[in-house]
């Protein structure tokens, strides 16, 4: 009786814990197989095992980015992004809106939130930040760097949207580039940044 074999789809990249659990299992006599997303010289990896390893890697892709240190820490974005760069982000997002390519995240409809709360400018400071919603926003920022939050399901005042979007940005180390009505524009560089803010700002200056 008991566990005889364990298949690991993806190893924890955190060096403080990576391999610790595997060693405990192996020391207990459990056969441990660690799937690899690429064929290894000293092992025989079937196509199914490689495919399964890739699927596991996709499942934890954003988690791995979240816990992995950046080669160049981004620091406090609110301090690093000046008015010129903020205008450039807004102009870039404006072009995406025109093209229909901007990525949006909607605050989910919650019938426990009353119309009175939504009209309360301070409610954005009090409403609970849902973990699943934060995870969706976090994932979208990793993938797209700049996203539009639609918060009409929770706040109806610009002040409420500003308070709420700043709380969300603070949780995710992002920057609020703009608040219009009950929408907010969020920016955060990806793990391998795509947007060059300095270049965007220069282009924006040249177009004025």
PDB file of C-alpha atoms in Angstrom:
ATOM      1  CA  UNK A   1       0.000   0.000   0.000  1.00  0.00           C
ATOM      2  CA  UNK A   2       1.002   3.664  -0.255  1.00  0.00           C
ATOM      3  CA  UNK A   3       2.348   5.821  -3.049  1.00  0.00           C
ATOM      4  CA  UNK A   4       4.860   4.016  -5.250  1.00  0.00           C
ATOM      5  CA  UNK A   5       5.383   6.468  -8.082  1.00  0.00           C
ATOM      6  CA  UNK A   6       5.087  10.254  -8.537  1.00  0.00           C
ATOM      7  CA  UNK A   7       5.238  12.133 -11.833  1.00  0.00           C
ATOM      8  CA  UNK A   8       6.333  15.769 -11.594  1.00  0.00           C
ATOM      9  CA  UNK A   9       5.130  17.988 -14.431  1.00  0.00           C
ATOM     10  CA  UNK A  10       7.145  21.079 -13.529  1.00  0.00           C
ATOM     11  CA  UNK A  11       9.858  21.701 -10.934  1.00  0.00           C
ATOM     12  CA  UNK A  12       9.518  24.672  -8.615  1.00  0.00           C
ATOM     13  CA  UNK A  13      11.977  27.332  -9.872  1.00  0.00           C
ATOM     14  CA  UNK A  14      12.409  28.738  -6.364  1.00  0.00           C
ATOM     15  CA  UNK A  15      15.940  27.594  -5.352  1.00  0.00           C
ATOM     16  CA  UNK A  16      14.928  27.528  -1.676  1.00  0.00           C
ATOM     17  CA  UNK A  17      12.465  24.699  -2.241  1.00  0.00           C
ATOM     18  CA  UNK A  18      13.360  23.216  -5.639  1.00  0.00           C
ATOM     19  CA  UNK A  19      14.100  19.518  -5.251  1.00  0.00           C
ATOM     20  CA  UNK A  20      13.406  19.353  -1.515  1.00  0.00           C
ATOM     21  CA  UNK A  21      10.115  17.528  -1.842  1.00  0.00           C
ATOM     22  CA  UNK A  22      11.497  15.227  -4.519  1.00  0.00           C
ATOM     23  CA  UNK A  23      14.349  14.176  -2.246  1.00  0.00           C
ATOM     24  CA  UNK A  24      11.926  13.390   0.594  1.00  0.00           C
ATOM     25  CA  UNK A  25       9.935  11.181  -1.760  1.00  0.00           C
ATOM     26  CA  UNK A  26      13.015   9.460  -3.170  1.00  0.00           C
ATOM     27  CA  UNK A  27      14.453   8.860   0.312  1.00  0.00           C
ATOM     28  CA  UNK A  28      11.157   7.188   1.179  1.00  0.00           C
ATOM     29  CA  UNK A  29      11.527   4.770  -1.710  1.00  0.00           C
ATOM     30  CA  UNK A  30       9.085   6.457  -4.060  1.00  0.00           C
ATOM     31  CA  UNK A  31       9.900   6.307  -7.781  1.00  0.00           C
ATOM     32  CA  UNK A  32       9.964   9.925  -8.998  1.00  0.00           C
ATOM     33  CA  UNK A  33       9.764  10.880 -12.660  1.00  0.00           C
ATOM     34  CA  UNK A  34      10.358  14.547 -13.576  1.00  0.00           C
ATOM     35  CA  UNK A  35       8.952  15.355 -16.998  1.00  0.00           C
ATOM     36  CA  UNK A  36      11.102  17.402 -19.336  1.00  0.00           C
ATOM     37  CA  UNK A  37       9.898  19.698 -22.111  1.00  0.00           C
ATOM     38  CA  UNK A  38      12.910  18.717 -24.220  1.00  0.00           C
ATOM     39  CA  UNK A  39      14.551  15.412 -25.001  1.00  0.00           C
ATOM     40  CA  UNK A  40      17.492  14.759 -22.658  1.00  0.00           C
ATOM     41  CA  UNK A  41      20.652  12.934 -23.668  1.00  0.00           C
ATOM     42  CA  UNK A  42      20.620  10.631 -20.651  1.00  0.00           C
ATOM     43  CA  UNK A  43      16.901   9.848 -20.644  1.00  0.00           C
ATOM     44  CA  UNK A  44      14.307   8.522 -23.019  1.00  0.00           C
ATOM     45  CA  UNK A  45      11.483  11.058 -23.187  1.00  0.00           C
ATOM     46  CA  UNK A  46       8.444  10.068 -25.214  1.00  0.00           C
ATOM     47  CA  UNK A  47       6.529  12.549 -27.307  1.00  0.00           C
ATOM     48  CA  UNK A  48       3.617  12.275 -24.854  1.00  0.00           C
ATOM     49  CA  UNK A  49       5.872  13.089 -21.887  1.00  0.00           C
ATOM     50  CA  UNK A  50       7.324  16.131 -23.641  1.00  0.00           C
ATOM     51  CA  UNK A  51       3.822  17.323 -24.575  1.00  0.00           C
ATOM     52  CA  UNK A  52       2.631  16.846 -20.987  1.00  0.00           C
ATOM     53  CA  UNK A  53       5.661  18.767 -19.670  1.00  0.00           C
ATOM     54  CA  UNK A  54       4.895  21.648 -22.036  1.00  0.00           C
ATOM     55  CA  UNK A  55       1.260  21.710 -20.908  1.00  0.00           C
ATOM     56  CA  UNK A  56       2.373  21.846 -17.251  1.00  0.00           C
ATOM     57  CA  UNK A  57       4.798  24.674 -18.036  1.00  0.00           C
ATOM     58  CA  UNK A  58       1.978  26.629 -19.698  1.00  0.00           C
ATOM     59  CA  UNK A  59      -0.208  26.184 -16.615  1.00  0.00           C
ATOM     60  CA  UNK A  60       2.347  27.838 -14.325  1.00  0.00           C
ATOM     61  CA  UNK A  61       3.830  30.313 -16.826  1.00  0.00           C
ATOM     62  CA  UNK A  62       2.570  33.454 -15.072  1.00  0.00           C
ATOM     63  CA  UNK A  63       3.274  32.073 -11.599  1.00  0.00           C
ATOM     64  CA  UNK A  64       6.886  31.457 -12.570  1.00  0.00           C
ATOM     65  CA  UNK A  65       7.230  35.022 -13.843  1.00  0.00           C
ATOM     66  CA  UNK A  66       5.656  36.317 -10.636  1.00  0.00           C
ATOM     67  CA  UNK A  67       8.190  34.649  -8.352  1.00  0.00           C
ATOM     68  CA  UNK A  68      11.275  34.871 -10.563  1.00  0.00           C
ATOM     69  CA  UNK A  69      13.611  37.859 -10.095  1.00  0.00           C
ATOM     70  CA  UNK A  70      13.972  40.172 -13.086  1.00  0.00           C
ATOM     71  CA  UNK A  71      17.415  40.685 -14.577  1.00  0.00           C
ATOM     72  CA  UNK A  72      16.808  44.405 -14.169  1.00  0.00           C
ATOM     73  CA  UNK A  73      14.335  45.261 -11.356  1.00  0.00           C
ATOM     74  CA  UNK A  74      11.746  47.773 -12.551  1.00  0.00           C
ATOM     75  CA  UNK A  75      11.601  49.708  -9.286  1.00  0.00           C
ATOM     76  CA  UNK A  76       8.697  51.988  -8.392  1.00  0.00           C
ATOM     77  CA  UNK A  77       6.894  52.763 -11.648  1.00  0.00           C
ATOM     78  CA  UNK A  78       5.078  55.762 -10.159  1.00  0.00           C
ATOM     79  CA  UNK A  79       8.466  57.373  -9.569  1.00  0.00           C
ATOM     80  CA  UNK A  80       9.969  56.307 -12.912  1.00  0.00           C
ATOM     81  CA  UNK A  81       7.145  57.324 -15.245  1.00  0.00           C
ATOM     82  CA  UNK A  82       6.993  61.068 -15.820  1.00  0.00           C
ATOM     83  CA  UNK A  83       4.340  63.111 -17.569  1.00  0.00           C
ATOM     84  CA  UNK A  84       5.905  62.650 -21.005  1.00  0.00           C
ATOM     85  CA  UNK A  85       5.980  58.862 -20.688  1.00  0.00           C
ATOM     86  CA  UNK A  86       2.452  58.834 -19.293  1.00  0.00           C
ATOM     87  CA  UNK A  87       1.217  60.819 -22.310  1.00  0.00           C
ATOM     88  CA  UNK A  88       3.020  58.365 -24.583  1.00  0.00           C
ATOM     89  CA  UNK A  89       1.276  55.420 -22.900  1.00  0.00           C
ATOM     90  CA  UNK A  90      -2.084  57.125 -23.292  1.00  0.00           C
ATOM     91  CA  UNK A  91      -1.420  57.843 -26.961  1.00  0.00           C
ATOM     92  CA  UNK A  92      -0.349  54.228 -27.540  1.00  0.00           C
ATOM     93  CA  UNK A  93      -3.480  52.946 -25.807  1.00  0.00           C
ATOM     94  CA  UNK A  94      -5.572  55.380 -27.843  1.00  0.00           C
ATOM     95  CA  UNK A  95      -4.226  53.890 -31.059  1.00  0.00           C
ATOM     96  CA  UNK A  96      -4.999  50.401 -29.756  1.00  0.00           C
ATOM     97  CA  UNK A  97      -8.572  51.455 -28.944  1.00  0.00           C
ATOM     98  CA  UNK A  98      -8.971  52.822 -32.476  1.00  0.00           C
ATOM     99  CA  UNK A  99      -7.614  49.578 -33.921  1.00  0.00           C
ATOM    100  CA  UNK A 100      -9.738  47.476 -31.566  1.00  0.00           C
ATOM    101  CA  UNK A 101      -6.635  45.713 -30.229  1.00  0.00           C
ATOM    102  CA  UNK A 102      -6.505  46.974 -26.654  1.00  0.00           C
ATOM    103  CA  UNK A 103      -6.903  44.253 -24.043  1.00  0.00           C
ATOM    104  CA  UNK A 104      -9.583  44.744 -21.399  1.00  0.00           C
ATOM    105  CA  UNK A 105     -10.348  43.234 -18.026  1.00  0.00           C
ATOM    106  CA  UNK A 106     -13.837  43.715 -16.577  1.00  0.00           C
ATOM    107  CA  UNK A 107     -14.542  43.723 -12.876  1.00  0.00           C
ATOM    108  CA  UNK A 108     -16.997  40.812 -12.515  1.00  0.00           C
ATOM    109  CA  UNK A 109     -20.644  41.533 -11.853  1.00  0.00           C
ATOM    110  CA  UNK A 110     -21.347  41.178  -8.137  1.00  0.00           C
ATOM    111  CA  UNK A 111     -24.988  41.444  -7.033  1.00  0.00           C
ATOM    112  CA  UNK A 112     -23.911  41.888  -3.401  1.00  0.00           C
ATOM    113  CA  UNK A 113     -22.628  45.367  -4.302  1.00  0.00           C
ATOM    114  CA  UNK A 114     -25.499  47.841  -4.049  1.00  0.00           C
ATOM    115  CA  UNK A 115     -26.133  50.833  -6.295  1.00  0.00           C
ATOM    116  CA  UNK A 116     -25.585  52.997  -3.232  1.00  0.00           C
ATOM    117  CA  UNK A 117     -22.079  51.552  -2.826  1.00  0.00           C
ATOM    118  CA  UNK A 118     -21.298  52.029  -6.506  1.00  0.00           C
ATOM    119  CA  UNK A 119     -22.244  55.714  -6.287  1.00  0.00           C
ATOM    120  CA  UNK A 120     -20.135  56.193  -3.143  1.00  0.00           C
ATOM    121  CA  UNK A 121     -16.846  57.820  -4.214  1.00  0.00           C
ATOM    122  CA  UNK A 122     -15.037  56.216  -1.269  1.00  0.00           C
ATOM    123  CA  UNK A 123     -16.229  52.682  -2.008  1.00  0.00           C
ATOM    124  CA  UNK A 124     -13.208  52.036  -4.212  1.00  0.00           C
ATOM    125  CA  UNK A 125     -11.131  52.251  -1.045  1.00  0.00           C
ATOM    126  CA  UNK A 126     -13.237  49.681   0.831  1.00  0.00           C
ATOM    127  CA  UNK A 127     -14.313  47.037  -1.658  1.00  0.00           C
ATOM    128  CA  UNK A 128     -12.623  43.658  -1.315  1.00  0.00           C
ATOM    129  CA  UNK A 129     -10.019  42.895  -3.987  1.00  0.00           C
ATOM    130  CA  UNK A 130     -10.929  39.479  -5.339  1.00  0.00           C
ATOM    131  CA  UNK A 131      -7.875  37.222  -5.672  1.00  0.00           C
ATOM    132  CA  UNK A 132      -9.075  35.688  -8.941  1.00  0.00           C
ATOM    133  CA  UNK A 133      -9.637  39.122 -10.445  1.00  0.00           C
ATOM    134  CA  UNK A 134      -6.152  40.244  -9.399  1.00  0.00           C
ATOM    135  CA  UNK A 135      -4.706  37.099 -10.939  1.00  0.00           C
ATOM    136  CA  UNK A 136      -6.481  37.810 -14.241  1.00  0.00           C
ATOM    137  CA  UNK A 137      -5.159  41.375 -14.285  1.00  0.00           C
ATOM    138  CA  UNK A 138      -1.678  40.154 -13.379  1.00  0.00           C
ATOM    139  CA  UNK A 139      -1.698  37.587 -16.177  1.00  0.00           C
ATOM    140  CA  UNK A 140      -2.901  40.152 -18.718  1.00  0.00           C
ATOM    141  CA  UNK A 141      -0.155  42.572 -17.705  1.00  0.00           C
ATOM    142  CA  UNK A 142       2.491  39.870 -18.151  1.00  0.00           C
ATOM    143  CA  UNK A 143       1.147  39.139 -21.621  1.00  0.00           C
ATOM    144  CA  UNK A 144       0.304  42.635 -22.899  1.00  0.00           C
ATOM    145  CA  UNK A 145       1.973  45.239 -20.615  1.00  0.00           C
ATOM    146  CA  UNK A 146      -0.819  47.774 -21.052  1.00  0.00           C
ATOM    147  CA  UNK A 147      -4.472  46.969 -20.355  1.00  0.00           C
ATOM    148  CA  UNK A 148      -7.781  48.721 -19.795  1.00  0.00           C
ATOM    149  CA  UNK A 149      -9.707  48.018 -16.597  1.00  0.00           C
ATOM    150  CA  UNK A 150     -13.468  48.408 -16.816  1.00  0.00           C
ATOM    151  CA  UNK A 151     -14.780  48.993 -13.312  1.00  0.00           C
ATOM    152  CA  UNK A 152     -18.409  49.977 -13.965  1.00  0.00           C
ATOM    153  CA  UNK A 153     -19.644  46.870 -12.129  1.00  0.00           C
ATOM    154  CA  UNK A 154     -18.187  48.182  -8.868  1.00  0.00           C
ATOM    155  CA  UNK A 155     -17.824  51.990  -9.040  1.00  0.00           C
ATOM    156  CA  UNK A 156     -19.738  54.684 -10.896  1.00  0.00           C
ATOM    157  CA  UNK A 157     -17.640  57.709  -9.936  1.00  0.00           C
ATOM    158  CA  UNK A 158     -14.241  58.686 -11.340  1.00  0.00           C
ATOM    159  CA  UNK A 159     -12.870  59.158  -7.816  1.00  0.00           C
ATOM    160  CA  UNK A 160     -13.963  55.634  -6.917  1.00  0.00           C
ATOM    161  CA  UNK A 161     -12.319  54.262 -10.075  1.00  0.00           C
ATOM    162  CA  UNK A 162      -9.132  56.163  -9.248  1.00  0.00           C
ATOM    163  CA  UNK A 163      -8.984  54.832  -5.686  1.00  0.00           C
ATOM    164  CA  UNK A 164      -9.729  51.269  -6.783  1.00  0.00           C
ATOM    165  CA  UNK A 165      -7.327  51.220  -9.743  1.00  0.00           C
ATOM    166  CA  UNK A 166      -4.532  52.601  -7.529  1.00  0.00           C
ATOM    167  CA  UNK A 167      -5.131  49.790  -5.036  1.00  0.00           C
ATOM    168  CA  UNK A 168      -4.993  47.217  -7.847  1.00  0.00           C
ATOM    169  CA  UNK A 169      -1.829  48.781  -9.271  1.00  0.00           C
ATOM    170  CA  UNK A 170      -0.211  48.790  -5.830  1.00  0.00           C
ATOM    171  CA  UNK A 171      -0.945  45.072  -5.394  1.00  0.00           C
ATOM    172  CA  UNK A 172       0.616  44.244  -8.772  1.00  0.00           C
ATOM    173  CA  UNK A 173       3.450  46.789  -8.900  1.00  0.00           C
ATOM    174  CA  UNK A 174       1.815  48.459 -11.895  1.00  0.00           C
ATOM    175  CA  UNK A 175       1.224  52.083 -12.862  1.00  0.00           C
ATOM    176  CA  UNK A 176      -2.095  53.845 -13.438  1.00  0.00           C
ATOM    177  CA  UNK A 177      -1.508  55.828 -16.615  1.00  0.00           C
ATOM    178  CA  UNK A 178      -5.022  57.247 -16.895  1.00  0.00           C
ATOM    179  CA  UNK A 179      -8.480  57.178 -15.346  1.00  0.00           C
ATOM    180  CA  UNK A 180     -11.481  58.106 -17.485  1.00  0.00           C
ATOM    181  CA  UNK A 181     -14.922  57.719 -15.959  1.00  0.00           C
ATOM    182  CA  UNK A 182     -15.008  54.204 -14.552  1.00  0.00           C
ATOM    183  CA  UNK A 183     -12.131  52.903 -16.693  1.00  0.00           C
ATOM    184  CA  UNK A 184      -8.429  52.855 -15.847  1.00  0.00           C
ATOM    185  CA  UNK A 185      -5.343  52.301 -17.973  1.00  0.00           C
ATOM    186  CA  UNK A 186      -2.724  50.094 -16.297  1.00  0.00           C
ATOM    187  CA  UNK A 187       0.862  49.559 -17.377  1.00  0.00           C
ATOM    188  CA  UNK A 188       3.630  47.232 -16.218  1.00  0.00           C
ATOM    189  CA  UNK A 189       6.633  45.971 -18.207  1.00  0.00           C
ATOM    190  CA  UNK A 190       6.534  42.284 -19.107  1.00  0.00           C
ATOM    191  CA  UNK A 191       9.233  39.902 -17.887  1.00  0.00           C
ATOM    192  CA  UNK A 192      10.980  40.640 -21.177  1.00  0.00           C
ATOM    193  CA  UNK A 193       9.705  44.179 -21.876  1.00  0.00           C
ATOM    194  CA  UNK A 194       8.177  44.826 -25.280  1.00  0.00           C
ATOM    195  CA  UNK A 195       7.315  48.518 -25.084  1.00  0.00           C
ATOM    196  CA  UNK A 196      10.197  50.988 -24.985  1.00  0.00           C
ATOM    197  CA  UNK A 197       8.820  53.964 -23.081  1.00  0.00           C
ATOM    198  CA  UNK A 198      11.722  56.233 -23.979  1.00  0.00           C
ATOM    199  CA  UNK A 199      11.190  55.502 -27.677  1.00  0.00           C
ATOM    200  CA  UNK A 200       7.414  55.922 -27.353  1.00  0.00           C
ATOM    201  CA  UNK A 201       7.895  59.281 -25.650  1.00  0.00           C
ATOM    202  CA  UNK A 202      10.250  60.462 -28.416  1.00  0.00           C
ATOM    203  CA  UNK A 203       7.784  59.414 -31.122  1.00  0.00           C
ATOM    204  CA  UNK A 204       4.971  61.133 -29.238  1.00  0.00           C
ATOM    205  CA  UNK A 205       7.027  64.332 -29.103  1.00  0.00           C
ATOM    206  CA  UNK A 206       7.741  64.102 -32.811  1.00  0.00           C
ATOM    207  CA  UNK A 207       4.044  63.768 -33.635  1.00  0.00           C
ATOM    208  CA  UNK A 208       3.043  66.883 -31.698  1.00  0.00           C
TER     209      UNK A 208
END
